[in-house]
Coordinates of C-alpha atoms in Angstrom, one line a residue:
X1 CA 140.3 190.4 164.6
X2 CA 142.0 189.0 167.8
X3 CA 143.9 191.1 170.2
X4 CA 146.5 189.7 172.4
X5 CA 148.5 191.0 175.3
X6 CA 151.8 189.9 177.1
X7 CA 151.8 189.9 181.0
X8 CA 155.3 190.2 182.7
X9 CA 157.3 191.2 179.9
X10 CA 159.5 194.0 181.6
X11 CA 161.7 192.4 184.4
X12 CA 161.2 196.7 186.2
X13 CA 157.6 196.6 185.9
X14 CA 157.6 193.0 187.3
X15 CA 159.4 194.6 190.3
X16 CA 157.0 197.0 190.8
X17 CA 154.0 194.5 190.7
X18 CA 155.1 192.4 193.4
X19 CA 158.6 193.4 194.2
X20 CA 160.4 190.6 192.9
X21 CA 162.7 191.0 189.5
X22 CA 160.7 187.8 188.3
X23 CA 161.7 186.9 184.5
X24 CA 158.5 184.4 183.4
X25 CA 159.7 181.1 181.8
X26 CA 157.6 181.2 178.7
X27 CA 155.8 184.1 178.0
X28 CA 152.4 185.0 179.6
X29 CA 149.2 185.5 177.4
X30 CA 146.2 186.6 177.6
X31 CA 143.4 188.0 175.4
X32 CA 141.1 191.2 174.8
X33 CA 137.4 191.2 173.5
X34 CA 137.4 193.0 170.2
X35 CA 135.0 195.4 172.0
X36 CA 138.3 196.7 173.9
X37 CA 139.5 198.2 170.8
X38 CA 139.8 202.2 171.5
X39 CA 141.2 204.0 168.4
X40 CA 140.4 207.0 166.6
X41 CA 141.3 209.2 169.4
X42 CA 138.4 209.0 171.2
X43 CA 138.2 209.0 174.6
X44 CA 138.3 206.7 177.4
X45 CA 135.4 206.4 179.3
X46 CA 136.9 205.9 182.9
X47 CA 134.5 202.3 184.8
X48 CA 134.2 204.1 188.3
X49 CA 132.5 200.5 189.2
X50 CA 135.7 198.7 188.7
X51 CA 138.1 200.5 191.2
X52 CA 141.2 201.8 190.8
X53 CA 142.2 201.7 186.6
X54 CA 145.5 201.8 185.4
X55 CA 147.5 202.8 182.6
X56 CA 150.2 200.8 180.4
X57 CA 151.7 201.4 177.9
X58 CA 153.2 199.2 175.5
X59 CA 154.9 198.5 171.6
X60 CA 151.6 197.6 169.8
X61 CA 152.3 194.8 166.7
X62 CA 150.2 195.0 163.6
X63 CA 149.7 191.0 162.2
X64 CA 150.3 191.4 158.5
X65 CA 149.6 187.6 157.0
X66 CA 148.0 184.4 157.7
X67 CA 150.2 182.4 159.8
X68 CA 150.2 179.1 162.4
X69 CA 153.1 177.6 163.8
X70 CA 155.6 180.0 163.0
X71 CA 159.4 179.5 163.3
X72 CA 161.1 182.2 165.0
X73 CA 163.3 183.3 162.3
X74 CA 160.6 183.9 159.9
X75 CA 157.9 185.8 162.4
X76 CA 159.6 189.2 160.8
X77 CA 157.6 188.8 158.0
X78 CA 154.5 188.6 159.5
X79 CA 154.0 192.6 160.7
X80 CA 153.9 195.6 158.9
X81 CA 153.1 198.3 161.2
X82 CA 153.4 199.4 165.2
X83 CA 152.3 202.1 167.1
X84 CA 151.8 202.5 170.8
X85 CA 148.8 201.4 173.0
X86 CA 147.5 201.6 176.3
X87 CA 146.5 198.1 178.0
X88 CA 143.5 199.9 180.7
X89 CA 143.6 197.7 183.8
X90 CA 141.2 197.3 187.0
X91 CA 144.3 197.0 189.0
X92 CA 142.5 195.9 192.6
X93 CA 140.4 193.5 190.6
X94 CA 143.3 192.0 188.9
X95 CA 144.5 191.6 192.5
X96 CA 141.6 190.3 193.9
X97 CA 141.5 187.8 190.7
X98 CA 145.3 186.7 190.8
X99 CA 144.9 185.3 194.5
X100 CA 142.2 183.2 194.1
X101 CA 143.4 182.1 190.9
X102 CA 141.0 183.5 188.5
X103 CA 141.6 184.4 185.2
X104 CA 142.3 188.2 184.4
X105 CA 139.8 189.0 181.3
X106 CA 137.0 191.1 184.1
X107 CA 140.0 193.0 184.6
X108 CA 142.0 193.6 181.2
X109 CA 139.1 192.7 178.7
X110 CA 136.3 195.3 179.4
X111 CA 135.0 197.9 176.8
X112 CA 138.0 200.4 175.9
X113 CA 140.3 199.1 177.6
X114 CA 142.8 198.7 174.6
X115 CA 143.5 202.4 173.6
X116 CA 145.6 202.1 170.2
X117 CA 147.3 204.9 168.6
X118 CA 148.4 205.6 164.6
X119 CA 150.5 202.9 163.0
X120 CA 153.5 203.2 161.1
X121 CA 155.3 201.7 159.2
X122 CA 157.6 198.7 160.5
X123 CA 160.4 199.9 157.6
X124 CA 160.5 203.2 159.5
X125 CA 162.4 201.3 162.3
X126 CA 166.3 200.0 162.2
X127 CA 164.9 197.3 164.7
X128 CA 161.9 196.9 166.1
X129 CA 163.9 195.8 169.7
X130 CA 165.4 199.2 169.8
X131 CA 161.9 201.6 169.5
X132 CA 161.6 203.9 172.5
X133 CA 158.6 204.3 173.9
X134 CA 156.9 207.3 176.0
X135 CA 153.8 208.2 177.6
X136 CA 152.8 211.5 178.7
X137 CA 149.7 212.3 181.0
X138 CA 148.9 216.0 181.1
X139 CA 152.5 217.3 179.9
X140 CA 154.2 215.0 182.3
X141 CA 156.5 211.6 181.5
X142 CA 155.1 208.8 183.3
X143 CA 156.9 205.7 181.3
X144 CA 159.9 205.5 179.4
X145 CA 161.4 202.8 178.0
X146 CA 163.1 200.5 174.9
X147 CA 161.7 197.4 173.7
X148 CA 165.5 196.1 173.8
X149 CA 164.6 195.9 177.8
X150 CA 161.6 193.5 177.0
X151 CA 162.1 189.5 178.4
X152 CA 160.5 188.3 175.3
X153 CA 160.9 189.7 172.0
X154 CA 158.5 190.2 169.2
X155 CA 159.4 187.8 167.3
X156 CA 159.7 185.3 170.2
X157 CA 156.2 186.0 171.0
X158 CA 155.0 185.7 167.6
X159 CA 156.1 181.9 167.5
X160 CA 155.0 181.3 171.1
X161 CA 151.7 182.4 170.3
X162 CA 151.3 181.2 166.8
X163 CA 151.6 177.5 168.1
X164 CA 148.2 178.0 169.7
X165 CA 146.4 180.4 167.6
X166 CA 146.3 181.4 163.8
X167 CA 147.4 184.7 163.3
X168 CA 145.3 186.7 160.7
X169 CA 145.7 189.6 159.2
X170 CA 144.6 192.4 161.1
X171 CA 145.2 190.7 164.8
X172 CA 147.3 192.9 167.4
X173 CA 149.9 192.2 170.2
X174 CA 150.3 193.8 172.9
X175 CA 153.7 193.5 173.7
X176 CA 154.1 194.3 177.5
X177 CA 154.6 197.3 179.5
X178 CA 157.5 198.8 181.3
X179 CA 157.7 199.9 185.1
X180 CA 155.7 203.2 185.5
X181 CA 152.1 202.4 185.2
X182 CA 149.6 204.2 187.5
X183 CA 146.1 205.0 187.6
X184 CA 144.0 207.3 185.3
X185 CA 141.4 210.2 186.5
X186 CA 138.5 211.4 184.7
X187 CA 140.0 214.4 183.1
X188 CA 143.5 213.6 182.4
X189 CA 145.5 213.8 178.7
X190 CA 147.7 211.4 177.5
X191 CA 149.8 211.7 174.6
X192 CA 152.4 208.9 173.9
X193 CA 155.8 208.7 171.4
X194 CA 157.7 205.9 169.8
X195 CA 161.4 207.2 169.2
X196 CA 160.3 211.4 168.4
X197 CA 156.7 210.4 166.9
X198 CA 153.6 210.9 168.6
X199 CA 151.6 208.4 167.7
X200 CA 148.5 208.5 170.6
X201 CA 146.9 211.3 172.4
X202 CA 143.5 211.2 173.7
X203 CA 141.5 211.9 176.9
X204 CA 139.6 210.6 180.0
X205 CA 136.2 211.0 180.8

């Protein structure tokens, strides 16, 4: 299993980053250990080492089929299921990383830092580029948003990433998080929704 993630894929969020409405060219990719994985609603074991660690949410895609170089028009057919994850981040090490030019896995990759909640089923949807998404943290909204606001859709980043890697059955995307993110505390709940199904809800510790 591969896990992939999408950087920059909310124009608001981009604005929050680094102040700019910056809309990437081609959409910006990066990869998670397998190790990452956090399902099963267990908790999140906060890195104290690492700094500051930050929450995002984002439409989790479920790869369905074998697939390489995939046209657009045909990257429908290779998911069955979403549900919603959270992409953990050291956010000051990210920093730190980004300005010397580094790459970002220290900071995106480590163990649990891809919280994933319960799938369901892709026919559920009328379009998967109109699925609201929500996350809680202890009772509270913190994001909010619709995958009609991401740059690059699913199916766009399906192709995109197809022509580099094989998609197998059982790989995940990551599709990009909206403005809102924040840090977590040892302690805190969160609970997260696409459209009126909860679909994630574990704790920090």
């Amino acid at each position: 299993m591969k896990i992939f993630a999408v950087g920059m894929n909310y124009v608001r969020h981009n604005k929050e980053l680094d102040g700019t409405l910056y809309k990437p060219e081609e959409p910006v990719i990066f990869t998670k250990a397998d190790s990452a994985l956090l399902k099963d609603r267990k908790p999140f074991f906060v890195p104290d080492f690492m700094g500051r660690i930050d929450y995002e949410a984002e439409l989790v895609v479920r790869i369905c089929r074998l697939g390489k170089s995939i046209p657009q028009r045909f990257a429908h057919r290779y998911y069955d299921a979403v549900t919603l994850g959270v992409d953990f981040t050291a956010r000051d090490m990210q920093r730190r990383l980004r300005e010397k030019g580094m790459p970002w896995e220290l900071s995106k990759g480590f163990d649990g830092s891809a919280a994933i909640g319960e799938w369901v089923d892709i026919g559920r949807f009328r379009d998967i580029q109109a699925i609201n998404l929500r996350l809680d943290i202890n009772g509270s909204t913190v994001q909010q948003a619709c995958t009609c606001d991401m740059i690059f859709a699913v199916d766009e980043l399906i192709s995109y990433i197809s022509k580099y890697f094989t998609l197998k059955t059982g790989d995940l995307i990551y599709t990009g998080t909206p403005a809102g993110t924040g840090p977590v505390a040892i302690g805190d709940r969160l609970e997260g929704w696409l459209d009126d199904r909860k679909v994630l809800g574990f704790s920090c510790r």
